[in-house]
Each structure stands twice: as structure tokens, then as C-alpha cells.
Amino acid sequence: MKAIIIAGGLGTRLRPLTYNTPKPIVPVANRPFVVHQIEHLRRHGVEEIILNLHYLSDTIRDILDDGKEWGVKIYYSIEETPLGTAGAVKNAEEYFDDEPMLVFNGDILTDINISQVIEYHKKKGARVTLTLTRVDDPTAYGLILTDAQGKVTRFIEKPSWEQLSTFAGVNTINAGIYVIDPKIFKHVPKGVEYSFERQLFPELLEKGEPIYGFVSDRYWIDIGNPTQYRQAHEAILRNEVAVKIFGTRTDGKIWIGENAQLDKAVKLLGPAIIGQEVKINAETRIKDYTVLGDKVVVGRESSLERAIVWEGTKIGNHVSLTGCIVGFNCLIEDQVQVGEGIVLADNSVLKKGSILRI
């Protein structure tokens, strides 16, 4: 089976992190995010992947090349202008064959059992199978109703709490993973913006086409904003989602990369990921859910807790980072405090004694 990853968005919700780095290669556990998606697809037998790109596409292609490193063949479909979710897939029509294909939203970190979704699709004789997941607050998403056989009966885009009270107990949303019969793309106009969620799927339902929902309780998150990006790392470090992490695992909860230099007086209170060639000086404390990218340097007597620090950043002495994200190649001088929810763009410089809080 072929898969297409829809990854052409601008990543606006993750700015300033995505000004220079397109979302598909934003580091997650110190590896390009899309690589986790590729490896997940490969584990379920997908060997050919079409990557839909738009923003900074050459940067992504330079890293992924032909996909051989991950045991897949990657084809590239480039949008000159944004075409929406269905329009983006239609744009890659030259790579389709007659077999069902998998569509994967480029914002999603998950270990949903794709093999089970494919089997379900075949068993039901569906035109489209939507993977559904349960969330506590469906108002930010699209609620999907199904009957007892799993057949989709209704789409409700971003329901109000009043609407939810009408459907007590229903909290299944579109997880952004579909198995699709390519024949449905005859309903999608070429070269114009067109949405799966708001246009194609409701139109197919109205035409009586069989659309089914496969409900999964496996881990799922949209990493599209800084809060959820940090939550994804916490889930990885709690072993809630299966992804590959580079480094030697110690104490069951800390990964240390090759050639990392940690002073013997460093306190690792983990879970944490320490990248390759990281240097951490004496009496520094690395606390829960901290991720340090490759070649990060941390000075003496600093404290990092729930901090995600990208490659090449230099951190001084007596620095406190809590619940923040620090972009590539930043300089944080001595006695700086960075608080909860702060996001620093690449190459930021914080002078000695600076305090950043929301």
C-alpha cells in the first residue's frame, strides 16, 4: 500500500520555531518529526510514501532524499499554492494506482495500529475509512458520529458545548488518518483548494458512499502548537507512544547520546534525552521531561526542567529554564531565567540576568 503524508502547511501555530524550519523536520526527540511518521508507516508494511510539500520544500528534500535510509521509497508532490487537504492529495494523482491508499496528516504523532485500520477498511468494503480518536474536548475539532456498525452518519465541524449535550458521551474526532479508494478523487477538482473534512467527506456521505470510522484508543496528538509539542515529548518520555530515540538508555528513563560529556556532579533526575556531543557542567540539574539537542552546552549550577532545547544552543551558569522551548543556536548568558510557555526563536540572545516570563 502507498501512503501520502500531507505536509505542505506553513506551521503558523508553531511560530517562531517554524520561521526557518518547516514543521515536517522540526525536531521531536532530536529527530525530524516526519521521520517518526515514516518509521511508523514502514512498521505497518508501507514501502512507498508520497510527501506533499509546499513551505521550504527543498530543505525537507535535502534531509529525506529518496527515503532509502528508512527502507522506503519517497516521491515528492509540490504544491505551488496551498490546495487544502483533498486538493493536495489530488495534486499527487500521478502516483496513485487502483489499490486503496493511506492518507496521513503531517501534524500527527501516533502509534495507531495502521494494519488494523487497513483490514477494517477491506472488511467493511468502505470507500473511505476514517481513523477516529477520543478527546476530552471535541469543540476544537470535528465531531464524527457513527452507527452501531461503524458507518459514519454525520460530521459536525467544531461543535459547541450545546451541540455536544445533544450527543451525550460522543467524543470521537477525526484523527487525520484515512484509507481511501482513489476513485473518489474524481469528485475533487484539480488545481483548486478543496478540503476532505469540510467538503469531500460530507459530499460523499450525502451521495450515499460507504464511509466508516475505526475508533482507536492508541496514543494520538496534533503537535501543531508549542503546548502540544511539549506534551508530545512528555508522552515519548513516559513511553506512551512508540518512537525511536537515539542514545544509550540509563536508569530506564534517560537517553544519553554519543560523545556527550557530563560532569560527575551533574544531577540527572529525568526522564530526559541528552543529545550527541552535549556538554553539561558541574552541579547542573536536568529535571523531568527535558530534551537537549545535539551539541548543546550547559554551564555550571543551572537548572532545566521540562525544557526542550534545540541543537547548538549555549546556556550559561546559574540559568533556570522551566517549561520552555529554545530554538537552534541560541545564546543564553549567565543568571538568566526563562519561564513557563516561553518560546525562543533560532539564534536568540538573552543577556546576563534577563528574566522572561508570561
PDB file of C-alpha atoms in Angstrom, residues 11-235:
ATOM      1  CA  GLY A  11       3.358  25.711  10.509  1.00  0.00           C
ATOM      2  CA  THR A  12       1.998  29.071  11.655  1.00  0.00           C
ATOM      3  CA  ARG A  13       0.821  27.761  15.044  1.00  0.00           C
ATOM      4  CA  LEU A  14       4.393  26.666  15.854  1.00  0.00           C
ATOM      5  CA  ARG A  15       5.995  30.014  15.066  1.00  0.00           C
ATOM      6  CA  PRO A  16       8.602  31.284  15.776  1.00  0.00           C
ATOM      7  CA  LEU A  17      10.065  27.761  15.635  1.00  0.00           C
ATOM      8  CA  THR A  18       8.959  27.273  12.028  1.00  0.00           C
ATOM      9  CA  TYR A  19      10.248  30.506  10.520  1.00  0.00           C
ATOM     10  CA  ASN A  20      13.419  28.712   9.396  1.00  0.00           C
ATOM     11  CA  THR A  21      12.455  25.074   9.947  1.00  0.00           C
ATOM     12  CA  PRO A  22       9.425  23.589   8.154  1.00  0.00           C
ATOM     13  CA  LYS A  23       7.197  21.615  10.502  1.00  0.00           C
ATOM     14  CA  PRO A  24       7.960  18.180   8.980  1.00  0.00           C
ATOM     15  CA  ILE A  25      11.572  18.464  10.151  1.00  0.00           C
ATOM     16  CA  VAL A  26      11.008  20.191  13.487  1.00  0.00           C
ATOM     17  CA  PRO A  27      12.977  18.022  15.943  1.00  0.00           C
ATOM     18  CA  VAL A  28      10.929  15.620  18.040  1.00  0.00           C
ATOM     19  CA  ALA A  29      13.084  13.634  20.471  1.00  0.00           C
ATOM     20  CA  ASN A  30      16.026  15.075  18.490  1.00  0.00           C
ATOM     21  CA  ARG A  31      14.921  13.603  15.149  1.00  0.00           C
ATOM     22  CA  PRO A  32      12.956  15.206  12.283  1.00  0.00           C
ATOM     23  CA  PHE A  33       9.271  14.826  13.087  1.00  0.00           C
ATOM     24  CA  VAL A  34       8.344  13.315   9.716  1.00  0.00           C
ATOM     25  CA  VAL A  35      10.938  10.564  10.228  1.00  0.00           C
ATOM     26  CA  HIS A  36       8.864   9.249  13.151  1.00  0.00           C
ATOM     27  CA  GLN A  37       5.856   9.172  10.815  1.00  0.00           C
ATOM     28  CA  ILE A  38       7.821   7.404   8.076  1.00  0.00           C
ATOM     29  CA  GLU A  39       9.084   4.773  10.522  1.00  0.00           C
ATOM     30  CA  HIS A  40       5.566   4.221  11.836  1.00  0.00           C
ATOM     31  CA  LEU A  41       4.262   3.653   8.310  1.00  0.00           C
ATOM     32  CA  ARG A  42       7.167   1.340   7.496  1.00  0.00           C
ATOM     33  CA  ARG A  43       6.418  -0.809  10.567  1.00  0.00           C
ATOM     34  CA  HIS A  44       2.996  -1.446   9.038  1.00  0.00           C
ATOM     35  CA  GLY A  45       4.303  -2.520   5.662  1.00  0.00           C
ATOM     36  CA  VAL A  46       4.154   0.783   3.773  1.00  0.00           C
ATOM     37  CA  GLU A  47       7.125   0.938   1.406  1.00  0.00           C
ATOM     38  CA  GLU A  48       6.171   3.816  -0.908  1.00  0.00           C
ATOM     39  CA  ILE A  49       5.420   7.248   0.522  1.00  0.00           C
ATOM     40  CA  ILE A  50       4.341  10.379  -1.314  1.00  0.00           C
ATOM     41  CA  LEU A  51       5.303  13.517   0.568  1.00  0.00           C
ATOM     42  CA  ASN A  52       3.114  16.534  -0.168  1.00  0.00           C
ATOM     43  CA  LEU A  53       5.165  19.698   0.377  1.00  0.00           C
ATOM     44  CA  HIS A  54       4.906  23.447  -0.092  1.00  0.00           C
ATOM     45  CA  TYR A  55       6.739  25.538   2.513  1.00  0.00           C
ATOM     46  CA  LEU A  56      10.571  25.259   2.386  1.00  0.00           C
ATOM     47  CA  SER A  57      10.235  22.045   0.406  1.00  0.00           C
ATOM     48  CA  ASP A  58      13.892  21.930  -0.692  1.00  0.00           C
ATOM     49  CA  THR A  59      15.030  21.914   2.941  1.00  0.00           C
ATOM     50  CA  ILE A  60      12.928  18.815   3.587  1.00  0.00           C
ATOM     51  CA  ARG A  61      14.049  17.049   0.405  1.00  0.00           C
ATOM     52  CA  ASP A  62      17.703  17.629   1.281  1.00  0.00           C
ATOM     53  CA  ILE A  63      17.223  15.725   4.549  1.00  0.00           C
ATOM     54  CA  LEU A  64      14.966  12.877   3.400  1.00  0.00           C
ATOM     55  CA  ASP A  65      16.316  12.362  -0.117  1.00  0.00           C
ATOM     56  CA  ASP A  66      14.850   9.177  -1.646  1.00  0.00           C
ATOM     57  CA  GLY A  67      13.933   7.560   1.699  1.00  0.00           C
ATOM     58  CA  LYS A  68      16.369   4.664   1.370  1.00  0.00           C
ATOM     59  CA  GLU A  69      17.768   5.310   4.861  1.00  0.00           C
ATOM     60  CA  TRP A  70      14.375   4.305   6.310  1.00  0.00           C
ATOM     61  CA  GLY A  71      13.657   1.432   3.942  1.00  0.00           C
ATOM     62  CA  VAL A  72      11.053   3.290   1.873  1.00  0.00           C
ATOM     63  CA  LYS A  73      10.792   4.986  -1.493  1.00  0.00           C
ATOM     64  CA  ILE A  74       9.794   8.643  -1.215  1.00  0.00           C
ATOM     65  CA  TYR A  75       8.117  10.569  -4.026  1.00  0.00           C
ATOM     66  CA  TYR A  76       7.591  14.315  -3.792  1.00  0.00           C
ATOM     67  CA  SER A  77       4.470  16.239  -4.768  1.00  0.00           C
ATOM     68  CA  ILE A  78       4.956  20.010  -4.554  1.00  0.00           C
ATOM     69  CA  GLU A  79       2.081  22.487  -4.181  1.00  0.00           C
ATOM     70  CA  GLU A  80       2.837  25.807  -5.845  1.00  0.00           C
ATOM     71  CA  THR A  81      -0.088  27.299  -3.912  1.00  0.00           C
ATOM     72  CA  PRO A  82      -1.906  25.693  -0.953  1.00  0.00           C
ATOM     73  CA  LEU A  83      -4.655  23.350  -2.176  1.00  0.00           C
ATOM     74  CA  GLY A  84      -6.289  22.174   1.046  1.00  0.00           C
ATOM     75  CA  THR A  85      -6.171  18.595   2.293  1.00  0.00           C
ATOM     76  CA  ALA A  86      -8.104  16.900  -0.526  1.00  0.00           C
ATOM     77  CA  GLY A  87      -6.663  19.219  -3.169  1.00  0.00           C
ATOM     78  CA  ALA A  88      -3.140  18.371  -2.036  1.00  0.00           C
ATOM     79  CA  VAL A  89      -3.767  14.643  -2.447  1.00  0.00           C
ATOM     80  CA  LYS A  90      -5.472  15.206  -5.815  1.00  0.00           C
ATOM     81  CA  ASN A  91      -2.314  17.056  -6.875  1.00  0.00           C
ATOM     82  CA  ALA A  92      -0.341  13.813  -6.371  1.00  0.00           C
ATOM     83  CA  GLU A  93      -2.714  11.767  -8.546  1.00  0.00           C
ATOM     84  CA  GLU A  94       0.085  10.676 -10.895  1.00  0.00           C
ATOM     85  CA  TYR A  95       1.374   8.368  -8.137  1.00  0.00           C
ATOM     86  CA  PHE A  96      -1.957   6.602  -7.492  1.00  0.00           C
ATOM     87  CA  ASP A  97      -2.826   3.101  -8.630  1.00  0.00           C
ATOM     88  CA  ASP A  98      -6.099   1.164  -8.288  1.00  0.00           C
ATOM     89  CA  GLU A  99      -5.382  -0.026  -4.749  1.00  0.00           C
ATOM     90  CA  PRO A 100      -6.631   1.700  -1.576  1.00  0.00           C
ATOM     91  CA  MET A 101      -4.171   4.297  -0.313  1.00  0.00           C
ATOM     92  CA  LEU A 102      -3.331   5.656   3.108  1.00  0.00           C
ATOM     93  CA  VAL A 103      -3.538   9.387   3.824  1.00  0.00           C
ATOM     94  CA  PHE A 104      -1.644  10.665   6.863  1.00  0.00           C
ATOM     95  CA  ASN A 105      -1.934  14.191   8.262  1.00  0.00           C
ATOM     96  CA  GLY A 106       1.503  15.752   8.715  1.00  0.00           C
ATOM     97  CA  ASP A 107       0.692  17.179  12.183  1.00  0.00           C
ATOM     98  CA  ILE A 108       0.143  13.856  13.950  1.00  0.00           C
ATOM     99  CA  LEU A 109       2.291  11.858  16.354  1.00  0.00           C
ATOM    100  CA  THR A 110       0.696   8.476  16.987  1.00  0.00           C
ATOM    101  CA  ASP A 111       1.248   4.741  17.133  1.00  0.00           C
ATOM    102  CA  ILE A 112      -2.270   3.850  15.972  1.00  0.00           C
ATOM    103  CA  ASN A 113      -2.262   0.331  14.526  1.00  0.00           C
ATOM    104  CA  ILE A 114      -2.488   1.144  10.834  1.00  0.00           C
ATOM    105  CA  SER A 115      -2.573  -2.528   9.847  1.00  0.00           C
ATOM    106  CA  GLN A 116      -5.831  -2.912  11.780  1.00  0.00           C
ATOM    107  CA  VAL A 117      -7.293   0.167  10.065  1.00  0.00           C
ATOM    108  CA  ILE A 118      -6.455  -1.269   6.632  1.00  0.00           C
ATOM    109  CA  GLU A 119      -8.006  -4.643   7.492  1.00  0.00           C
ATOM    110  CA  TYR A 120     -11.129  -2.921   8.811  1.00  0.00           C
ATOM    111  CA  HIS A 121     -11.425  -0.910   5.592  1.00  0.00           C
ATOM    112  CA  LYS A 122     -11.284  -4.051   3.466  1.00  0.00           C
ATOM    113  CA  LYS A 123     -13.695  -5.962   5.694  1.00  0.00           C
ATOM    114  CA  LYS A 124     -16.293  -3.180   5.547  1.00  0.00           C
ATOM    115  CA  GLY A 125     -15.984  -2.645   1.797  1.00  0.00           C
ATOM    116  CA  ALA A 126     -15.618   1.066   2.505  1.00  0.00           C
ATOM    117  CA  ARG A 127     -14.869   3.832   0.043  1.00  0.00           C
ATOM    118  CA  VAL A 128     -13.274   5.763   2.885  1.00  0.00           C
ATOM    119  CA  THR A 129     -12.275   4.701   6.383  1.00  0.00           C
ATOM    120  CA  LEU A 130     -11.551   7.473   8.861  1.00  0.00           C
ATOM    121  CA  THR A 131      -9.462   6.734  11.914  1.00  0.00           C
ATOM    122  CA  LEU A 132     -11.188   8.231  14.951  1.00  0.00           C
ATOM    123  CA  THR A 133      -9.780   9.059  18.346  1.00  0.00           C
ATOM    124  CA  ARG A 134     -11.425  10.166  21.593  1.00  0.00           C
ATOM    125  CA  VAL A 135     -10.677  13.546  23.158  1.00  0.00           C
ATOM    126  CA  ASP A 136     -11.918  15.296  26.287  1.00  0.00           C
ATOM    127  CA  ASP A 137     -12.802  18.496  24.401  1.00  0.00           C
ATOM    128  CA  PRO A 138     -14.084  17.908  20.847  1.00  0.00           C
ATOM    129  CA  THR A 139     -15.048  21.574  20.351  1.00  0.00           C
ATOM    130  CA  ALA A 140     -11.675  22.360  18.755  1.00  0.00           C
ATOM    131  CA  TYR A 141     -12.061  19.535  16.254  1.00  0.00           C
ATOM    132  CA  GLY A 142     -14.715  17.927  14.088  1.00  0.00           C
ATOM    133  CA  LEU A 143     -17.066  15.513  15.856  1.00  0.00           C
ATOM    134  CA  ILE A 144     -17.900  12.363  13.878  1.00  0.00           C
ATOM    135  CA  LEU A 145     -20.965  10.233  14.597  1.00  0.00           C
ATOM    136  CA  THR A 146     -21.192   6.561  13.621  1.00  0.00           C
ATOM    137  CA  ASP A 147     -23.857   3.873  13.895  1.00  0.00           C
ATOM    138  CA  ALA A 148     -23.510   0.516  15.655  1.00  0.00           C
ATOM    139  CA  GLN A 149     -21.744  -0.963  12.611  1.00  0.00           C
ATOM    140  CA  GLY A 150     -19.177   1.851  12.494  1.00  0.00           C
ATOM    141  CA  LYS A 151     -20.708   3.584   9.489  1.00  0.00           C
ATOM    142  CA  VAL A 152     -20.341   7.365   9.584  1.00  0.00           C
ATOM    143  CA  THR A 153     -23.718   9.074   9.857  1.00  0.00           C
ATOM    144  CA  ARG A 154     -22.808  12.708  10.462  1.00  0.00           C
ATOM    145  CA  PHE A 155     -19.966  15.232  10.527  1.00  0.00           C
ATOM    146  CA  ILE A 156     -20.175  18.167  12.937  1.00  0.00           C
ATOM    147  CA  GLU A 157     -17.415  20.730  12.421  1.00  0.00           C
ATOM    148  CA  LYS A 158     -16.165  22.238  15.717  1.00  0.00           C
ATOM    149  CA  PRO A 159     -19.330  21.553  17.744  1.00  0.00           C
ATOM    150  CA  SER A 160     -20.486  23.873  20.517  1.00  0.00           C
ATOM    151  CA  TRP A 161     -20.948  22.546  24.056  1.00  0.00           C
ATOM    152  CA  GLU A 162     -24.690  22.877  23.496  1.00  0.00           C
ATOM    153  CA  GLN A 163     -24.459  20.563  20.472  1.00  0.00           C
ATOM    154  CA  LEU A 164     -22.334  18.119  22.446  1.00  0.00           C
ATOM    155  CA  SER A 165     -25.034  17.852  25.099  1.00  0.00           C
ATOM    156  CA  THR A 166     -27.337  16.530  22.353  1.00  0.00           C
ATOM    157  CA  PHE A 167     -24.873  13.721  21.663  1.00  0.00           C
ATOM    158  CA  ALA A 168     -24.038  12.790  25.238  1.00  0.00           C
ATOM    159  CA  GLY A 169     -20.998  10.555  25.518  1.00  0.00           C
ATOM    160  CA  VAL A 170     -19.839  11.029  21.910  1.00  0.00           C
ATOM    161  CA  ASN A 171     -16.293  12.405  21.767  1.00  0.00           C
ATOM    162  CA  THR A 172     -14.825  10.784  18.654  1.00  0.00           C
ATOM    163  CA  ILE A 173     -12.958  13.100  16.316  1.00  0.00           C
ATOM    164  CA  ASN A 174     -11.166  12.786  13.012  1.00  0.00           C
ATOM    165  CA  ALA A 175      -7.618  11.574  13.760  1.00  0.00           C
ATOM    166  CA  GLY A 176      -6.320  12.600  10.333  1.00  0.00           C
ATOM    167  CA  ILE A 177      -5.517   9.087   9.081  1.00  0.00           C
ATOM    168  CA  TYR A 178      -7.610   7.727   6.211  1.00  0.00           C
ATOM    169  CA  VAL A 179      -7.747   4.671   3.992  1.00  0.00           C
ATOM    170  CA  ILE A 180      -9.213   5.812   0.683  1.00  0.00           C
ATOM    171  CA  ASP A 181     -10.331   4.284  -2.595  1.00  0.00           C
ATOM    172  CA  PRO A 182      -8.543   6.503  -5.172  1.00  0.00           C
ATOM    173  CA  LYS A 183     -11.669   6.516  -7.361  1.00  0.00           C
ATOM    174  CA  ILE A 184     -13.246   9.089  -5.045  1.00  0.00           C
ATOM    175  CA  PHE A 185     -10.837  11.729  -6.338  1.00  0.00           C
ATOM    176  CA  LYS A 186     -12.955  12.050  -9.464  1.00  0.00           C
ATOM    177  CA  HIS A 187     -15.142  14.242  -7.215  1.00  0.00           C
ATOM    178  CA  VAL A 188     -12.223  16.602  -6.442  1.00  0.00           C
ATOM    179  CA  PRO A 189     -11.477  19.423  -8.916  1.00  0.00           C
ATOM    180  CA  LYS A 190      -7.822  19.683  -9.870  1.00  0.00           C
ATOM    181  CA  GLY A 191      -5.750  22.719  -9.018  1.00  0.00           C
ATOM    182  CA  VAL A 192      -8.194  24.345  -6.592  1.00  0.00           C
ATOM    183  CA  GLU A 193      -8.344  24.417  -2.814  1.00  0.00           C
ATOM    184  CA  TYR A 194     -10.508  21.548  -1.565  1.00  0.00           C
ATOM    185  CA  SER A 195     -10.971  20.038   1.894  1.00  0.00           C
ATOM    186  CA  PHE A 196     -11.517  16.437   2.957  1.00  0.00           C
ATOM    187  CA  GLU A 197     -13.156  17.453   6.196  1.00  0.00           C
ATOM    188  CA  ARG A 198     -15.430  20.304   5.109  1.00  0.00           C
ATOM    189  CA  GLN A 199     -16.177  19.330   1.505  1.00  0.00           C
ATOM    190  CA  LEU A 200     -15.309  15.898   0.138  1.00  0.00           C
ATOM    191  CA  PHE A 201     -16.315  13.659   3.049  1.00  0.00           C
ATOM    192  CA  PRO A 202     -19.693  15.356   3.719  1.00  0.00           C
ATOM    193  CA  GLU A 203     -20.409  15.317  -0.030  1.00  0.00           C
ATOM    194  CA  LEU A 204     -19.613  11.592  -0.277  1.00  0.00           C
ATOM    195  CA  LEU A 205     -21.846  10.922   2.724  1.00  0.00           C
ATOM    196  CA  GLU A 206     -24.676  12.819   1.047  1.00  0.00           C
ATOM    197  CA  LYS A 207     -24.200  10.700  -2.097  1.00  0.00           C
ATOM    198  CA  GLY A 208     -24.564   7.536  -0.001  1.00  0.00           C
ATOM    199  CA  GLU A 209     -20.966   6.371  -0.388  1.00  0.00           C
ATOM    200  CA  PRO A 210     -19.912   3.960   2.408  1.00  0.00           C
ATOM    201  CA  ILE A 211     -17.715   5.856   4.872  1.00  0.00           C
ATOM    202  CA  TYR A 212     -16.675   4.061   8.054  1.00  0.00           C
ATOM    203  CA  GLY A 213     -14.954   5.089  11.258  1.00  0.00           C
ATOM    204  CA  PHE A 214     -12.314   2.995  13.009  1.00  0.00           C
ATOM    205  CA  VAL A 215     -12.024   4.045  16.656  1.00  0.00           C
ATOM    206  CA  SER A 216      -8.558   3.750  18.194  1.00  0.00           C
ATOM    207  CA  ASP A 217      -7.520   4.290  21.792  1.00  0.00           C
ATOM    208  CA  ARG A 218      -3.796   4.350  20.988  1.00  0.00           C
ATOM    209  CA  TYR A 219      -1.781   7.481  21.676  1.00  0.00           C
ATOM    210  CA  TRP A 220      -2.539  10.429  19.376  1.00  0.00           C
ATOM    211  CA  ILE A 221      -1.641  14.106  19.425  1.00  0.00           C
ATOM    212  CA  ASP A 222      -1.548  17.009  16.980  1.00  0.00           C
ATOM    213  CA  ILE A 223       1.848  18.671  17.591  1.00  0.00           C
ATOM    214  CA  GLY A 224       0.801  21.851  15.785  1.00  0.00           C
ATOM    215  CA  ASN A 225       1.307  24.308  18.667  1.00  0.00           C
ATOM    216  CA  PRO A 226       4.040  24.732  21.312  1.00  0.00           C
ATOM    217  CA  THR A 227       1.960  23.345  24.186  1.00  0.00           C
ATOM    218  CA  GLN A 228       1.105  20.157  22.317  1.00  0.00           C
ATOM    219  CA  TYR A 229       4.671  19.923  21.004  1.00  0.00           C
ATOM    220  CA  ARG A 230       5.905  19.791  24.607  1.00  0.00           C
ATOM    221  CA  GLN A 231       3.127  17.354  25.572  1.00  0.00           C
ATOM    222  CA  ALA A 232       4.275  15.024  22.788  1.00  0.00           C
ATOM    223  CA  HIS A 233       7.775  14.936  24.260  1.00  0.00           C
ATOM    224  CA  GLU A 234       6.410  14.176  27.702  1.00  0.00           C
ATOM    225  CA  ALA A 235       4.397  11.285  26.243  1.00  0.00           C
TER     226      ALA A 235
END
